[in-house]
């Protein structure tokens, strides 16, 4: 291995250590505890070295946001591919969003601004994979095209789904801190399934 390759490998190793240390801080203490200084202390490097890989904390948050969208995208894609009808695909994809939110709450909070500022990632930030929202929109558009009213507004349908789903997820993430919350798993699933099936029926009418 030449000197150039060694330097590149060392650079990649340091970057991975930064991300691993940052994620450990987040999982143990939450996003508010994350700082470049904390990461530097954790991996025993000086702060300038950390800034050499990520120009700011925002740049680091964007990298974590990309990772979250990549994980969500894969989960939503798998849900779609596991079903054949558009209705079943759409229901499974939204339920995949739900499962992701509670399997990966730290990522979800960062990606969608629950209890913190939202770190938005655009399509240009994630060029290597198809965003989950785009996958869902494609199914909604196809469903509308095959419905009795192909002139329906796909954006309006998407945001109706999204408002209900994200609202219920956010309530649950916040209510986890509240004793005697009525938001049981069965209660949530009933609300979510009723809402999704109801909107799907309204599209097909």
Tab-separated table of C-alpha atoms in Angstrom, residues 27-188:
chain	number	residue	atom	x	y	z
A	27	UNK	CA	-27.769	7.064	21.998
A	28	UNK	CA	-26.630	7.503	25.593
A	29	UNK	CA	-27.504	11.164	26.171
A	30	UNK	CA	-29.571	12.485	23.265
A	31	UNK	CA	-28.906	14.960	20.459
A	32	UNK	CA	-28.545	17.919	22.811
A	33	UNK	CA	-25.386	16.355	24.280
A	34	UNK	CA	-23.628	16.066	20.926
A	35	UNK	CA	-20.769	18.482	20.293
A	36	UNK	CA	-17.528	18.489	18.351
A	37	UNK	CA	-15.620	18.889	21.619
A	38	UNK	CA	-17.334	15.866	23.174
A	39	UNK	CA	-16.424	13.764	20.151
A	40	UNK	CA	-12.820	14.976	20.220
A	41	UNK	CA	-12.540	14.022	23.885
A	42	UNK	CA	-14.115	10.622	23.272
A	43	UNK	CA	-11.682	9.590	20.543
A	44	UNK	CA	-8.726	11.502	22.012
A	45	UNK	CA	-8.173	13.812	19.066
A	46	UNK	CA	-7.977	17.586	19.005
A	47	UNK	CA	-11.014	19.566	17.884
A	48	UNK	CA	-9.271	20.858	14.709
A	49	UNK	CA	-8.947	17.264	13.488
A	50	UNK	CA	-12.694	16.782	13.944
A	51	UNK	CA	-13.380	20.001	12.048
A	52	UNK	CA	-11.074	18.755	9.305
A	53	UNK	CA	-13.654	16.060	8.569
A	54	UNK	CA	-16.840	17.987	9.384
A	55	UNK	CA	-16.756	21.770	9.064
A	56	UNK	CA	-19.459	22.249	11.689
A	57	UNK	CA	-21.885	20.421	13.913
A	58	UNK	CA	-24.534	21.028	11.246
A	59	UNK	CA	-22.395	19.132	8.734
A	60	UNK	CA	-22.172	16.241	11.174
A	61	UNK	CA	-25.933	16.296	11.740
A	62	UNK	CA	-26.502	16.260	7.987
A	63	UNK	CA	-24.369	13.125	7.716
A	64	UNK	CA	-26.458	11.427	10.392
A	65	UNK	CA	-29.598	12.611	8.600
A	66	UNK	CA	-28.397	11.027	5.357
A	67	UNK	CA	-27.796	7.763	7.205
A	68	UNK	CA	-31.295	7.894	8.666
A	69	UNK	CA	-32.880	8.475	5.261
A	70	UNK	CA	-30.838	5.624	3.801
A	71	UNK	CA	-32.109	3.241	6.502
A	72	UNK	CA	-35.702	4.425	6.096
A	73	UNK	CA	-35.488	4.191	2.309
A	74	UNK	CA	-34.356	0.565	2.499
A	75	UNK	CA	-37.146	-0.297	4.948
A	76	UNK	CA	-39.842	1.327	2.799
A	77	UNK	CA	-38.500	-0.295	-0.372
A	78	UNK	CA	-38.571	-3.734	1.261
A	79	UNK	CA	-42.153	-3.145	2.407
A	80	UNK	CA	-43.222	-2.244	-1.122
A	81	UNK	CA	-41.486	-5.228	-2.694
A	82	UNK	CA	-43.150	-7.622	-0.240
A	83	UNK	CA	-46.637	-6.846	-1.597
A	84	UNK	CA	-48.329	-6.945	-4.985
A	85	UNK	CA	-51.380	-4.684	-4.966
A	86	UNK	CA	-50.965	-0.922	-4.775
A	87	UNK	CA	-53.224	-0.763	-1.730
A	88	UNK	CA	-51.195	-3.337	0.178
A	89	UNK	CA	-47.947	-1.691	-0.893
A	90	UNK	CA	-49.040	1.742	0.306
A	91	UNK	CA	-50.290	0.454	3.650
A	92	UNK	CA	-47.074	-1.525	4.213
A	93	UNK	CA	-44.883	1.443	3.288
A	94	UNK	CA	-46.575	3.748	5.788
A	95	UNK	CA	-46.354	1.065	8.465
A	96	UNK	CA	-42.641	0.801	7.649
A	97	UNK	CA	-42.351	4.528	8.440
A	98	UNK	CA	-44.064	3.847	11.758
A	99	UNK	CA	-41.794	0.941	12.636
A	100	UNK	CA	-38.699	2.933	11.696
A	101	UNK	CA	-39.710	5.772	14.016
A	102	UNK	CA	-39.722	3.463	17.033
A	103	UNK	CA	-36.874	1.196	15.977
A	104	UNK	CA	-34.664	4.234	15.313
A	105	UNK	CA	-36.133	7.096	17.385
A	106	UNK	CA	-32.920	9.136	17.465
A	107	UNK	CA	-32.715	9.180	13.672
A	108	UNK	CA	-36.412	9.964	13.315
A	109	UNK	CA	-36.252	12.879	15.743
A	110	UNK	CA	-33.347	14.398	13.835
A	111	UNK	CA	-34.825	13.811	10.380
A	112	UNK	CA	-38.241	15.241	11.221
A	113	UNK	CA	-37.605	17.674	14.052
A	114	UNK	CA	-39.293	15.957	16.988
A	115	UNK	CA	-38.248	17.702	20.236
A	116	UNK	CA	-35.416	19.413	18.372
A	117	UNK	CA	-34.614	21.414	15.266
A	118	UNK	CA	-35.094	19.504	12.046
A	119	UNK	CA	-31.997	18.733	9.973
A	120	UNK	CA	-33.459	18.577	6.477
A	121	UNK	CA	-31.879	16.488	3.744
A	122	UNK	CA	-32.873	17.079	0.132
A	123	UNK	CA	-32.686	14.753	-2.856
A	124	UNK	CA	-29.351	16.327	-3.777
A	125	UNK	CA	-28.001	15.389	-0.337
A	126	UNK	CA	-28.899	11.735	-0.902
A	127	UNK	CA	-27.944	10.966	-4.517
A	128	UNK	CA	-27.165	7.280	-4.000
A	129	UNK	CA	-30.667	6.105	-3.079
A	130	UNK	CA	-34.330	6.980	-3.604
A	131	UNK	CA	-35.858	8.886	-0.693
A	132	UNK	CA	-38.680	7.052	1.089
A	133	UNK	CA	-41.118	9.910	0.458
A	134	UNK	CA	-40.478	9.668	-3.286
A	135	UNK	CA	-41.166	5.937	-3.218
A	136	UNK	CA	-44.452	6.475	-1.401
A	137	UNK	CA	-45.464	9.272	-3.763
A	138	UNK	CA	-44.875	6.993	-6.759
A	139	UNK	CA	-47.376	4.465	-5.396
A	140	UNK	CA	-49.927	7.186	-4.583
A	141	UNK	CA	-49.620	8.595	-8.108
A	142	UNK	CA	-50.068	5.153	-9.652
A	143	UNK	CA	-53.072	4.458	-7.450
A	144	UNK	CA	-54.662	7.765	-8.443
A	145	UNK	CA	-54.000	7.056	-12.127
A	146	UNK	CA	-55.992	3.807	-11.808
A	147	UNK	CA	-58.800	5.355	-9.733
A	148	UNK	CA	-62.167	6.726	-10.853
A	149	UNK	CA	-60.813	10.257	-10.348
A	150	UNK	CA	-57.351	10.439	-11.948
A	151	UNK	CA	-57.342	14.224	-11.554
A	152	UNK	CA	-56.850	13.975	-7.772
A	153	UNK	CA	-54.006	15.960	-6.229
A	154	UNK	CA	-51.279	13.464	-5.292
A	155	UNK	CA	-49.495	15.990	-3.072
A	156	UNK	CA	-52.643	16.552	-1.043
A	157	UNK	CA	-53.107	12.810	-0.585
A	158	UNK	CA	-49.487	12.352	0.440
A	159	UNK	CA	-49.605	15.117	3.037
A	160	UNK	CA	-52.905	13.844	4.424
A	161	UNK	CA	-51.232	10.505	5.082
A	162	UNK	CA	-48.085	12.194	6.370
A	163	UNK	CA	-49.900	14.570	8.729
A	164	UNK	CA	-51.707	11.704	10.447
A	165	UNK	CA	-48.681	9.423	10.603
A	166	UNK	CA	-46.160	12.018	11.751
A	167	UNK	CA	-48.632	13.521	14.208
A	168	UNK	CA	-49.278	10.163	15.843
A	169	UNK	CA	-45.578	9.282	15.899
A	170	UNK	CA	-44.693	12.628	17.468
A	171	UNK	CA	-47.376	12.248	20.124
A	172	UNK	CA	-46.015	8.841	21.039
A	173	UNK	CA	-42.389	9.922	21.159
A	174	UNK	CA	-43.337	12.772	23.487
A	175	UNK	CA	-45.903	10.783	25.504
A	176	UNK	CA	-43.301	8.138	26.340
A	177	UNK	CA	-42.230	10.561	29.066
A	178	UNK	CA	-45.766	10.841	30.456
A	179	UNK	CA	-47.047	8.329	32.999
A	180	UNK	CA	-50.365	6.566	32.372
A	181	UNK	CA	-50.444	7.527	28.693
A	182	UNK	CA	-53.428	6.045	26.850
A	183	UNK	CA	-51.335	5.541	23.716
A	184	UNK	CA	-50.918	1.771	23.901
A	185	UNK	CA	-49.581	-0.258	20.971
A	186	UNK	CA	-53.041	-1.641	20.213
A	187	UNK	CA	-54.596	1.834	20.445
A	188	UNK	CA	-51.992	3.263	18.079
